[in-house]
mmCIF file of C-alpha atoms in Angstrom:
data_model
loop_
_atom_site.group_PDB
_atom_site.id
_atom_site.type_symbol
_atom_site.label_atom_id
_atom_site.label_comp_id
_atom_site.label_asym_id
_atom_site.label_seq_id
_atom_site.Cartn_x
_atom_site.Cartn_y
_atom_site.Cartn_z
ATOM 1 C CA MET A 11 -0.202 0.040 -0.188
ATOM 2 C CA PRO A 12 1.457 3.033 -0.948
ATOM 3 C CA PRO A 13 2.667 5.751 1.807
ATOM 4 C CA GLY A 14 0.439 9.105 2.396
ATOM 5 C CA PRO A 15 -2.588 10.676 3.275
ATOM 6 C CA PRO A 16 -5.696 10.719 0.577
ATOM 7 C CA GLU A 17 -4.146 12.999 -2.527
ATOM 8 C CA ALA A 18 -6.389 16.164 -4.395
ATOM 9 C CA ILE A 19 -7.255 14.629 -7.442
ATOM 10 C CA GLU A 20 -10.348 15.434 -9.586
ATOM 11 C CA GLU A 21 -12.727 12.821 -9.824
ATOM 12 C CA GLU A 22 -12.525 12.534 -13.758
ATOM 13 C CA ALA A 23 -9.161 12.566 -13.627
ATOM 14 C CA ALA A 24 -9.105 9.820 -10.906
ATOM 15 C CA LEU A 25 -11.405 8.229 -13.543
ATOM 16 C CA ALA A 26 -9.181 8.223 -16.265
ATOM 17 C CA ARG A 27 -6.433 6.603 -13.885
ATOM 18 C CA LEU A 28 -8.210 3.976 -12.423
ATOM 19 C CA ASP A 29 -8.812 3.330 -16.149
ATOM 20 C CA ARG A 30 -5.509 2.822 -17.513
ATOM 21 C CA ALA A 31 -4.867 0.887 -13.689
ATOM 22 C CA LEU A 32 -7.465 -0.858 -14.262
ATOM 23 C CA THR A 33 -6.959 -2.419 -17.537
ATOM 24 C CA GLU A 34 -3.450 -3.326 -16.969
ATOM 25 C CA SER A 35 -3.609 -5.255 -14.125
ATOM 26 C CA VAL A 36 -6.709 -8.123 -15.536
ATOM 27 C CA ASP A 37 -4.052 -7.835 -18.798
ATOM 28 C CA LEU A 38 -1.498 -8.704 -17.075
ATOM 29 C CA HIS A 39 -3.241 -11.370 -14.691
ATOM 30 C CA GLN A 40 -5.506 -13.031 -17.492
ATOM 31 C CA ARG A 41 -2.174 -13.822 -19.365
ATOM 32 C CA SER A 42 -1.602 -18.337 -19.484
ATOM 33 C CA ASP A 43 -0.780 -20.593 -21.192
ATOM 34 C CA VAL A 44 -4.026 -22.450 -20.169
ATOM 35 C CA PRO A 45 -7.918 -21.870 -20.155
ATOM 36 C CA TYR A 46 -9.217 -19.018 -18.196
ATOM 37 C CA GLY A 47 -12.083 -18.098 -16.633
ATOM 38 C CA MET A 48 -13.369 -15.813 -14.154
ATOM 39 C CA PHE A 49 -16.054 -16.187 -11.138
ATOM 40 C CA LEU A 50 -18.989 -13.432 -10.895
ATOM 41 C CA SER A 51 -21.155 -12.165 -8.824
ATOM 42 C CA GLY A 52 -24.128 -9.925 -8.544
ATOM 43 C CA GLY A 53 -21.372 -7.574 -6.950
ATOM 44 C CA ILE A 54 -20.298 -4.260 -8.542
ATOM 45 C CA ASP A 55 -16.633 -6.455 -8.189
ATOM 46 C CA SER A 56 -16.314 -9.163 -10.333
ATOM 47 C CA ALA A 57 -18.773 -7.036 -12.844
ATOM 48 C CA THR A 58 -15.975 -5.056 -12.653
ATOM 49 C CA ILE A 59 -13.226 -7.733 -13.838
ATOM 50 C CA LEU A 60 -15.678 -9.422 -16.469
ATOM 51 C CA THR A 61 -16.207 -5.283 -17.896
ATOM 52 C CA LEU A 62 -12.374 -5.657 -18.099
ATOM 53 C CA MET A 63 -11.636 -9.285 -19.104
ATOM 54 C CA ALA A 64 -14.782 -8.597 -21.842
ATOM 55 C CA ARG A 65 -13.061 -5.107 -23.486
ATOM 56 C CA LEU A 66 -9.467 -7.375 -23.411
ATOM 57 C CA ASN A 67 -10.942 -10.586 -24.915
ATOM 58 C CA SER A 68 -12.146 -11.173 -28.597
ATOM 59 C CA SER A 69 -13.928 -15.220 -27.562
ATOM 60 C CA PRO A 70 -16.538 -14.642 -24.845
ATOM 61 C CA VAL A 71 -15.163 -14.946 -21.112
ATOM 62 C CA LEU A 72 -16.444 -18.509 -18.850
ATOM 63 C CA ALA A 73 -17.540 -16.489 -16.049
ATOM 64 C CA PHE A 74 -19.469 -18.901 -13.779
ATOM 65 C CA THR A 75 -22.251 -18.181 -10.443
ATOM 66 C CA ALA A 76 -23.495 -20.097 -7.909
ATOM 67 C CA GLY A 77 -27.251 -19.971 -6.661
ATOM 68 C CA PHE A 78 -28.570 -21.421 -3.227
ATOM 69 C CA ASP A 79 -31.335 -23.807 -2.641
ATOM 70 C CA ALA A 80 -32.777 -22.191 0.597
ATOM 71 C CA PRO A 81 -35.546 -20.490 0.963
ATOM 72 C CA GLY A 82 -35.620 -16.582 1.280
ATOM 73 C CA ALA A 83 -31.978 -17.060 0.516
ATOM 74 C CA ALA A 84 -29.927 -14.113 -1.767
ATOM 75 C CA ASP A 85 -29.589 -15.622 -4.948
ATOM 76 C CA GLU A 86 -27.553 -13.050 -7.370
ATOM 77 C CA ARG A 87 -27.585 -15.470 -10.152
ATOM 78 C CA ALA A 88 -29.819 -13.289 -12.117
ATOM 79 C CA GLN A 89 -28.588 -10.144 -12.153
ATOM 80 C CA ALA A 90 -24.980 -12.341 -13.444
ATOM 81 C CA ALA A 91 -26.676 -13.488 -16.152
ATOM 82 C CA GLU A 92 -27.597 -10.085 -16.699
ATOM 83 C CA VAL A 93 -24.433 -8.734 -16.349
ATOM 84 C CA ALA A 94 -22.566 -11.208 -18.223
ATOM 85 C CA ARG A 95 -25.736 -11.038 -21.511
ATOM 86 C CA ALA A 96 -24.311 -7.118 -21.984
ATOM 87 C CA LEU A 97 -21.452 -8.218 -21.990
ATOM 88 C CA GLY A 98 -21.992 -11.125 -24.439
ATOM 89 C CA ALA A 99 -19.445 -13.981 -21.670
ATOM 90 C CA LYS A 100 -20.538 -17.495 -21.871
ATOM 91 C CA HIS A 101 -22.694 -18.030 -18.529
ATOM 92 C CA GLU A 102 -22.217 -20.676 -16.225
ATOM 93 C CA THR A 103 -24.137 -21.453 -12.659
ATOM 94 C CA LEU A 104 -24.080 -23.904 -10.867
ATOM 95 C CA GLU A 105 -26.872 -24.179 -7.223
ATOM 96 C CA VAL A 106 -25.128 -25.666 -4.239
ATOM 97 C CA THR A 107 -28.189 -27.614 -2.479
ATOM 98 C CA GLU A 108 -27.918 -28.549 0.910
ATOM 99 C CA LYS A 109 -27.520 -32.156 0.042
ATOM 100 C CA MET A 110 -24.315 -31.467 -1.764
ATOM 101 C CA VAL A 111 -23.376 -29.313 1.644
ATOM 102 C CA TRP A 112 -24.325 -31.690 3.618
ATOM 103 C CA ARG A 113 -22.375 -34.695 1.638
ATOM 104 C CA HIS A 114 -19.099 -32.606 0.843
ATOM 105 C CA LEU A 115 -18.627 -31.190 3.603
ATOM 106 C CA PRO A 116 -15.920 -32.733 5.388
ATOM 107 C CA GLU A 117 -13.921 -32.145 2.502
ATOM 108 C CA ILE A 118 -14.553 -29.123 2.005
ATOM 109 C CA VAL A 119 -13.212 -28.083 5.104
ATOM 110 C CA ALA A 120 -10.022 -30.248 5.237
ATOM 111 C CA CYS A 121 -9.010 -28.814 2.323
ATOM 112 C CA MET A 122 -8.851 -25.555 4.578
ATOM 113 C CA ASP A 123 -5.195 -26.193 7.163
ATOM 114 C CA ASP A 124 -5.892 -22.808 8.851
ATOM 115 C CA PRO A 125 -8.651 -23.062 10.785
ATOM 116 C CA ALA A 126 -10.659 -20.244 8.908
ATOM 117 C CA ALA A 127 -14.075 -20.347 9.168
ATOM 118 C CA ASP A 128 -15.298 -18.440 6.354
ATOM 119 C CA TYR A 129 -19.026 -19.596 4.828
ATOM 120 C CA ALA A 130 -17.902 -18.816 1.749
ATOM 121 C CA ILE A 131 -16.116 -21.083 1.256
ATOM 122 C CA ILE A 132 -18.530 -23.655 0.626
ATOM 123 C CA PRO A 133 -19.703 -21.610 -3.118
ATOM 124 C CA THR A 134 -16.178 -21.259 -3.694
ATOM 125 C CA TRP A 135 -15.205 -24.972 -3.391
ATOM 126 C CA PHE A 136 -18.346 -25.879 -5.280
ATOM 127 C CA LEU A 137 -17.310 -23.653 -8.340
ATOM 128 C CA ALA A 138 -13.967 -24.150 -7.594
ATOM 129 C CA ARG A 139 -15.304 -28.070 -8.114
ATOM 130 C CA ARG A 140 -17.593 -26.955 -11.423
ATOM 131 C CA ALA A 141 -14.906 -24.149 -13.003
ATOM 132 C CA ARG A 142 -11.961 -27.283 -12.657
ATOM 133 C CA GLN A 143 -13.616 -29.053 -16.184
ATOM 134 C CA ASP A 144 -13.270 -26.496 -18.079
ATOM 135 C CA VAL A 145 -10.379 -23.581 -17.070
ATOM 136 C CA LYS A 146 -7.015 -24.370 -14.625
ATOM 137 C CA VAL A 147 -7.464 -19.676 -13.995
ATOM 138 C CA VAL A 148 -9.653 -18.569 -12.715
ATOM 139 C CA LEU A 149 -9.968 -13.790 -11.567
ATOM 140 C CA SER A 150 -12.029 -13.066 -9.115
ATOM 141 C CA GLY A 151 -13.126 -9.889 -7.419
ATOM 142 C CA GLU A 152 -11.988 -10.484 -3.970
ATOM 143 C CA GLY A 153 -9.867 -7.349 -2.948
ATOM 144 C CA GLY A 154 -12.877 -4.850 -4.124
ATOM 145 C CA ASP A 155 -13.858 -3.689 -0.889
ATOM 146 C CA GLU A 156 -10.486 -3.075 0.661
ATOM 147 C CA MET A 157 -9.120 -1.755 -1.759
ATOM 148 C CA PHE A 158 -12.517 1.267 -2.726
ATOM 149 C CA ALA A 159 -13.256 0.889 0.590
ATOM 150 C CA GLY A 160 -16.417 -0.788 0.405
ATOM 151 C CA TYR A 161 -17.784 -2.803 3.878
ATOM 152 C CA GLY A 162 -19.562 -1.197 5.786
ATOM 153 C CA ARG A 163 -17.718 -0.839 8.511
ATOM 154 C CA TYR A 164 -15.472 1.554 7.160
ATOM 155 C CA ARG A 165 -18.275 4.155 7.716
ATOM 156 C CA SER A 166 -18.749 3.885 11.219
ATOM 157 C CA ALA A 167 -14.476 4.062 11.517
ATOM 158 C CA MET A 168 -14.802 7.299 9.679
ATOM 159 C CA ARG A 169 -16.614 8.545 12.162
ATOM 160 C CA PRO A 170 -14.931 9.316 16.047
ATOM 161 C CA TRP A 171 -16.573 7.430 19.481
ATOM 162 C CA TRP A 172 -18.499 10.098 20.202
ATOM 163 C CA LEU A 173 -20.671 10.766 16.657
ATOM 164 C CA GLY A 174 -21.153 6.856 17.220
ATOM 165 C CA GLY A 175 -17.995 5.324 15.280
ATOM 166 C CA ARG A 176 -16.745 1.554 16.346
ATOM 167 C CA VAL A 177 -13.473 -0.182 16.287
ATOM 168 C CA MET A 178 -14.009 -3.212 14.238
ATOM 169 C CA ARG A 179 -14.421 -6.247 14.985
ATOM 170 C CA GLY A 180 -14.312 -5.259 18.388
ATOM 171 C CA ARG A 181 -17.311 -7.789 19.699
ATOM 172 C CA GLY A 182 -15.464 -11.930 18.934
ATOM 173 C CA THR A 183 -18.442 -14.157 17.587
ATOM 174 C CA PHE A 184 -19.140 -16.323 20.543
ATOM 175 C CA ASP A 185 -19.136 -12.947 23.155
ATOM 176 C CA ARG A 186 -22.362 -13.396 24.397
ATOM 177 C CA LEU A 187 -23.577 -17.051 23.904
ATOM 178 C CA ASP A 188 -22.184 -18.276 26.687
ATOM 179 C CA VAL A 189 -20.910 -21.627 24.884
ATOM 180 C CA LEU A 190 -17.217 -20.622 25.164
ATOM 181 C CA ARG A 191 -15.251 -22.021 28.732
ATOM 182 C CA THR A 192 -13.097 -19.354 28.451
ATOM 183 C CA ARG A 193 -13.084 -16.484 26.579
ATOM 184 C CA PRO A 194 -10.209 -16.225 25.039
ATOM 185 C CA PRO A 195 -7.720 -12.700 26.522
ATOM 186 C CA ALA A 196 -5.914 -12.011 23.267
ATOM 187 C CA TRP A 197 -8.216 -13.325 20.018
ATOM 188 C CA ARG A 198 -8.169 -9.661 18.579
ATOM 189 C CA ASP A 199 -4.211 -9.611 19.380
ATOM 190 C CA GLY A 200 -3.466 -10.101 15.524
ATOM 191 C CA MET A 201 -6.014 -7.128 14.538
ATOM 192 C CA ALA A 202 -4.959 -5.127 17.221
ATOM 193 C CA ALA A 203 -1.436 -4.725 15.922
ATOM 194 C CA ALA A 204 -2.155 -4.045 12.777
ATOM 195 C CA GLU A 205 -4.378 -0.819 13.491
ATOM 196 C CA ALA A 206 -1.348 0.201 14.693
ATOM 197 C CA GLN A 207 0.982 -0.655 11.969
ATOM 198 C CA ALA A 208 -1.737 1.351 9.258
ATOM 199 C CA ALA A 209 -1.717 3.905 11.642
ATOM 200 C CA GLY A 210 0.366 6.929 11.180
ATOM 201 C CA GLY A 211 1.674 8.862 8.545
ATOM 202 C CA GLY A 212 -0.900 10.865 7.767
ATOM 203 C CA ARG A 213 -3.499 8.928 7.260
ATOM 204 C CA THR A 214 -7.403 8.695 7.273
ATOM 205 C CA ARG A 215 -9.519 6.767 9.558
ATOM 206 C CA LEU A 216 -10.700 5.621 6.621
ATOM 207 C CA GLN A 217 -6.974 4.385 5.035
ATOM 208 C CA VAL A 218 -5.712 3.295 8.271
ATOM 209 C CA ALA A 219 -9.396 0.686 8.066
ATOM 210 C CA GLN A 220 -8.670 -0.199 5.278
ATOM 211 C CA ALA A 221 -5.033 -0.858 5.488
ATOM 212 C CA THR A 222 -5.784 -3.212 8.515
ATOM 213 C CA ASP A 223 -7.582 -5.179 6.498
ATOM 214 C CA MET A 224 -5.227 -5.333 3.888
ATOM 215 C CA ALA A 225 -3.212 -7.077 6.286
ATOM 216 C CA ASP A 226 -5.277 -9.090 8.549
ATOM 217 C CA TRP A 227 -8.657 -9.682 7.008
ATOM 218 C CA LEU A 228 -7.446 -10.644 3.758
ATOM 219 C CA PRO A 229 -4.705 -13.095 4.237
ATOM 220 C CA HIS A 230 -5.894 -14.735 6.926
ATOM 221 C CA ASP A 231 -9.308 -15.273 5.377
ATOM 222 C CA LEU A 232 -10.037 -13.965 2.104
ATOM 223 C CA LEU A 233 -6.499 -14.937 -0.131
ATOM 224 C CA LEU A 234 -6.401 -17.685 2.414
ATOM 225 C CA LYS A 235 -10.370 -19.223 1.467
ATOM 226 C CA LEU A 236 -10.087 -18.106 -2.300
ATOM 227 C CA ASP A 237 -6.434 -20.633 -2.901
ATOM 228 C CA ARG A 238 -7.271 -23.729 -0.552
ATOM 229 C CA CYS A 239 -11.073 -24.241 -2.286
ATOM 230 C CA LEU A 240 -9.172 -23.402 -6.133
ATOM 231 C CA MET A 241 -6.264 -25.305 -5.480
ATOM 232 C CA ALA A 242 -8.123 -28.715 -3.727
ATOM 233 C CA HIS A 243 -9.539 -29.228 -7.185
ATOM 234 C CA ALA A 244 -5.953 -27.979 -9.251
ATOM 235 C CA VAL A 245 -6.880 -24.500 -10.292
ATOM 236 C CA GLU A 246 -5.504 -21.541 -10.201
ATOM 237 C CA GLY A 247 -6.749 -18.113 -8.548
ATOM 238 C CA ARG A 248 -5.526 -15.012 -9.201
ATOM 239 C CA THR A 249 -6.887 -11.432 -8.077
ATOM 240 C CA PRO A 250 -6.231 -7.991 -10.252
ATOM 241 C CA PHE A 251 -7.904 -5.259 -8.142
ATOM 242 C CA LEU A 252 -4.279 -7.162 -5.742
ATOM 243 C CA ASP A 253 -2.037 -5.207 -7.642
ATOM 244 C CA SER A 254 0.810 -2.439 -7.352
ATOM 245 C CA GLY A 255 -0.132 -0.453 -9.619
ATOM 246 C CA VAL A 256 -4.146 -0.624 -8.392
ATOM 247 C CA ALA A 257 -2.998 0.540 -5.304
ATOM 248 C CA ALA A 258 -1.035 2.961 -6.145
ATOM 249 C CA ALA A 259 -3.936 5.222 -8.434
ATOM 250 C CA ALA A 260 -6.610 3.869 -5.470
ATOM 251 C CA PHE A 261 -5.512 4.100 -1.929
ATOM 252 C CA ARG A 262 -4.868 7.753 -1.914
ATOM 253 C CA LEU A 263 -7.946 8.641 -3.249
ATOM 254 C CA PRO A 264 -10.024 11.744 -1.315
ATOM 255 C CA ASP A 265 -12.705 9.321 1.305
ATOM 256 C CA ALA A 266 -15.120 11.219 -1.131
ATOM 257 C CA LEU A 267 -14.710 9.293 -3.419
ATOM 258 C CA LYS A 268 -14.215 6.902 -2.188
ATOM 259 C CA VAL A 269 -17.270 6.373 1.070
ATOM 260 C CA ARG A 270 -20.059 9.634 -0.012
ATOM 261 C CA GLY A 271 -23.032 8.502 2.553
ATOM 262 C CA HIS A 272 -24.391 5.381 2.564
ATOM 263 C CA MET A 273 -22.050 4.596 -0.073
ATOM 264 C CA GLY A 274 -18.974 2.917 -0.266
ATOM 265 C CA LYS A 275 -16.807 2.189 -3.552
ATOM 266 C CA TRP A 276 -18.040 5.439 -5.239
ATOM 267 C CA LEU A 277 -15.302 5.798 -7.700
ATOM 268 C CA LEU A 278 -15.403 2.387 -9.270
ATOM 269 C CA ARG A 279 -19.377 2.925 -8.890
ATOM 270 C CA ARG A 280 -18.741 5.426 -11.051
ATOM 271 C CA TRP A 281 -15.790 3.233 -13.756
ATOM 272 C CA LEU A 282 -18.602 1.111 -14.037
ATOM 273 C CA GLU A 283 -21.386 2.877 -14.223
ATOM 274 C CA LYS A 284 -19.718 4.559 -17.179
ATOM 275 C CA ASN A 285 -18.547 0.685 -19.115
ATOM 276 C CA CYS A 286 -21.123 -1.244 -17.320
ATOM 277 C CA PRO A 287 -24.679 0.468 -16.949
ATOM 278 C CA ALA A 288 -26.682 -3.154 -17.181
ATOM 279 C CA ALA A 289 -24.136 -4.023 -13.315
ATOM 280 C CA ARG A 290 -27.173 -1.110 -11.604
ATOM 281 C CA PRO A 291 -23.195 -0.076 -10.053
ATOM 282 C CA PHE A 292 -25.509 2.311 -7.476
ATOM 283 C CA ALA A 293 -28.686 -0.262 -6.955
ATOM 284 C CA PRO A 294 -28.596 -1.414 -3.432
ATOM 285 C CA LYS A 295 -25.883 -3.517 -2.280
ATOM 286 C CA GLN A 296 -28.138 -7.555 -1.673
ATOM 287 C CA GLY A 297 -24.662 -9.155 0.082
ATOM 288 C CA PHE A 298 -23.323 -12.855 -0.369
ATOM 289 C CA THR A 299 -25.018 -14.778 2.066
ATOM 290 C CA VAL A 300 -24.415 -18.343 2.273
ATOM 291 C CA PRO A 301 -28.022 -19.919 4.161
ATOM 292 C CA VAL A 302 -26.007 -21.957 6.563
ATOM 293 C CA GLY A 303 -28.717 -20.849 9.265
ATOM 294 C CA THR A 304 -30.671 -22.327 7.765
ATOM 295 C CA TRP A 305 -29.541 -25.359 6.915
ATOM 296 C CA ILE A 306 -28.614 -25.389 10.587
ATOM 297 C CA GLY A 307 -31.505 -25.249 11.970
ATOM 298 C CA GLY A 308 -33.015 -27.211 9.982
ATOM 299 C CA VAL A 309 -30.867 -30.466 11.572
ATOM 300 C CA GLY A 310 -29.811 -28.588 14.233
ATOM 301 C CA ASP A 311 -31.151 -31.698 17.246
ATOM 302 C CA ARG A 312 -29.351 -34.263 15.249
ATOM 303 C CA LEU A 313 -26.212 -31.758 14.770
ATOM 304 C CA GLY A 314 -25.706 -30.096 17.692
ATOM 305 C CA PRO A 315 -24.180 -34.096 19.956
ATOM 306 C CA LEU A 316 -22.251 -35.413 17.885
ATOM 307 C CA VAL A 317 -20.719 -31.760 17.512
ATOM 308 C CA ALA A 318 -20.743 -31.308 20.710
ATOM 309 C CA ALA A 319 -19.467 -34.981 21.216
ATOM 310 C CA GLN A 320 -15.534 -33.636 19.323
ATOM 311 C CA PRO A 321 -13.091 -32.603 21.301
ATOM 312 C CA GLY A 322 -11.560 -29.991 19.668
ATOM 313 C CA VAL A 323 -15.012 -28.677 20.660
ATOM 314 C CA ALA A 324 -14.731 -30.114 24.720
ATOM 315 C CA GLU A 325 -11.998 -28.455 25.161
ATOM 316 C CA ILE A 326 -13.081 -24.783 24.084
ATOM 317 C CA ALA A 327 -17.535 -25.095 25.314
ATOM 318 C CA ASP A 328 -19.572 -26.551 27.248
ATOM 319 C CA PRO A 329 -21.207 -29.573 25.478
ATOM 320 C CA GLY A 330 -25.170 -29.527 27.510
ATOM 321 C CA ARG A 331 -24.736 -24.777 25.704
ATOM 322 C CA VAL A 332 -22.920 -26.813 22.645
ATOM 323 C CA THR A 333 -26.203 -28.902 22.046
ATOM 324 C CA ALA A 334 -28.819 -26.115 22.654
ATOM 325 C CA LEU A 335 -27.793 -23.397 20.527
ATOM 326 C CA PHE A 336 -27.789 -25.884 17.911
ATOM 327 C CA ARG A 337 -30.933 -26.184 18.859
ATOM 328 C CA HIS A 338 -32.455 -22.997 19.132
ATOM 329 C CA ALA A 339 -30.055 -21.464 16.511
ATOM 330 C CA ALA A 340 -33.250 -19.492 15.073
ATOM 331 C CA GLY A 341 -31.043 -15.531 15.843
ATOM 332 C CA ARG A 342 -27.952 -14.571 12.844
ATOM 333 C CA ARG A 343 -26.359 -14.462 16.124
ATOM 334 C CA GLU A 344 -26.552 -17.743 17.387
ATOM 335 C CA GLN A 345 -26.484 -19.593 13.424
ATOM 336 C CA TYR A 346 -23.022 -17.745 12.699
ATOM 337 C CA GLY A 347 -21.723 -19.324 16.677
ATOM 338 C CA ALA A 348 -23.090 -22.854 15.796
ATOM 339 C CA TRP A 349 -21.251 -22.869 11.983
ATOM 340 C CA HIS A 350 -17.984 -21.638 14.099
ATOM 341 C CA LEU A 351 -18.128 -25.090 16.475
ATOM 342 C CA LEU A 352 -18.933 -26.960 12.810
ATOM 343 C CA PHE A 353 -16.806 -25.619 11.054
ATOM 344 C CA TYR A 354 -14.271 -26.103 14.431
ATOM 345 C CA ALA A 355 -15.237 -29.919 14.582
ATOM 346 C CA LEU A 356 -14.146 -31.136 11.238
ATOM 347 C CA TRP A 357 -11.349 -28.953 11.533
ATOM 348 C CA HIS A 358 -9.786 -31.235 14.454
ATOM 349 C CA ARG A 359 -11.479 -34.237 13.050
ATOM 350 C CA ALA A 360 -9.761 -33.650 9.880
ATOM 351 C CA HIS A 361 -5.923 -31.685 10.898
ATOM 352 C CA ILE A 362 -5.617 -33.172 15.004
ATOM 353 C CA GLU A 363 -6.229 -36.351 15.103
ATOM 354 C CA GLY A 364 -6.168 -37.274 11.399
ATOM 355 C CA ARG A 365 -9.160 -38.347 10.056
ATOM 356 C CA PRO A 366 -9.405 -38.968 6.629
ATOM 357 C CA ALA A 367 -12.525 -36.469 5.429
ATOM 358 C CA GLU A 368 -14.591 -39.454 4.584
ATOM 359 C CA GLY A 369 -18.312 -40.026 5.058
ATOM 360 C CA ASP A 370 -20.965 -36.745 4.893
ATOM 361 C CA VAL A 371 -20.854 -34.998 7.571
ATOM 362 C CA PHE A 372 -23.580 -37.404 10.256
ATOM 363 C CA GLU A 373 -21.374 -40.411 9.452
ATOM 364 C CA TYR A 374 -17.897 -38.260 10.252
ATOM 365 C CA LEU A 375 -18.633 -37.081 12.568
ATOM 366 C CA ALA A 376 -20.423 -40.030 14.412
ATOM 367 C CA ALA A 377 -17.227 -41.638 13.713
ATOM 368 C CA LYS A 378 -15.267 -43.996 15.929
#
């Protein structure tokens, strides 16, 4: 990340510079001696990547999108298809069902050698398995939110505490769930160290928040997820937003060209508005969520005791409270906590106990 405070630059000049940087980065990242494609969601990051790939390729770009069968789940396939049609891409969609998840979750978790319990590993793993049939390299939009300030937590971090500003990730997953035997006292030390290192040099609150995520959140979660899930299927992932040229064009933008009102990624939205209106860059963000809470809620009575009985979980959490959490996981906080415990039970069994990932979730956790 380039040092220094925001620079003085007008919007049109910033757009022209951004166009050059993004075009060069995508051109470099799609260079390959083997077939390549990209992951397309309904969001503006992947729409930006596809727009540039369509500009740089004479043949249709192969784009892959995942959706879910759970009622009420956010499904981006329709919006992704609209963008793909507008850009002349060849669009492949994949529906991830609950049956598929319970069948393959042990091997999905086993591919994560570090215990990063991001539920986005589920669609990423299935997309990689599908993409492997046609390509060996996939471009992805990881890094767009961090580089262009897309997260809502950034808008909060910009405000001082007396105006409602909050420290990023000030609460842990299990806070107020009363499940763990003891609260880990140092769980946020890595984040705090990244914040301290990011501060100074005239950076604004927004820049510090972005740089913190670049140092902590990206390498320890998003890029880990992308790399492990793709390499499990021998597919290489590439991230054009995380390029030094893009960072030079984007990180020192004025805060007002990143966040305006309640909307982040302002300049990137303006660029996409000019180059791919079908992406509807100023429409309200739908968000990409995996319906793990719905899936867990349907089998909580069966799954809870299996998770609670795992040695790794029993070491850190009260088994009775774990069982109760799965049985009554109605709210988002409870569902998220249940997902983390399920992930850790499977991860511990694979990487600490050394058990091969064979059978579905229930068979795997019940095996003696």
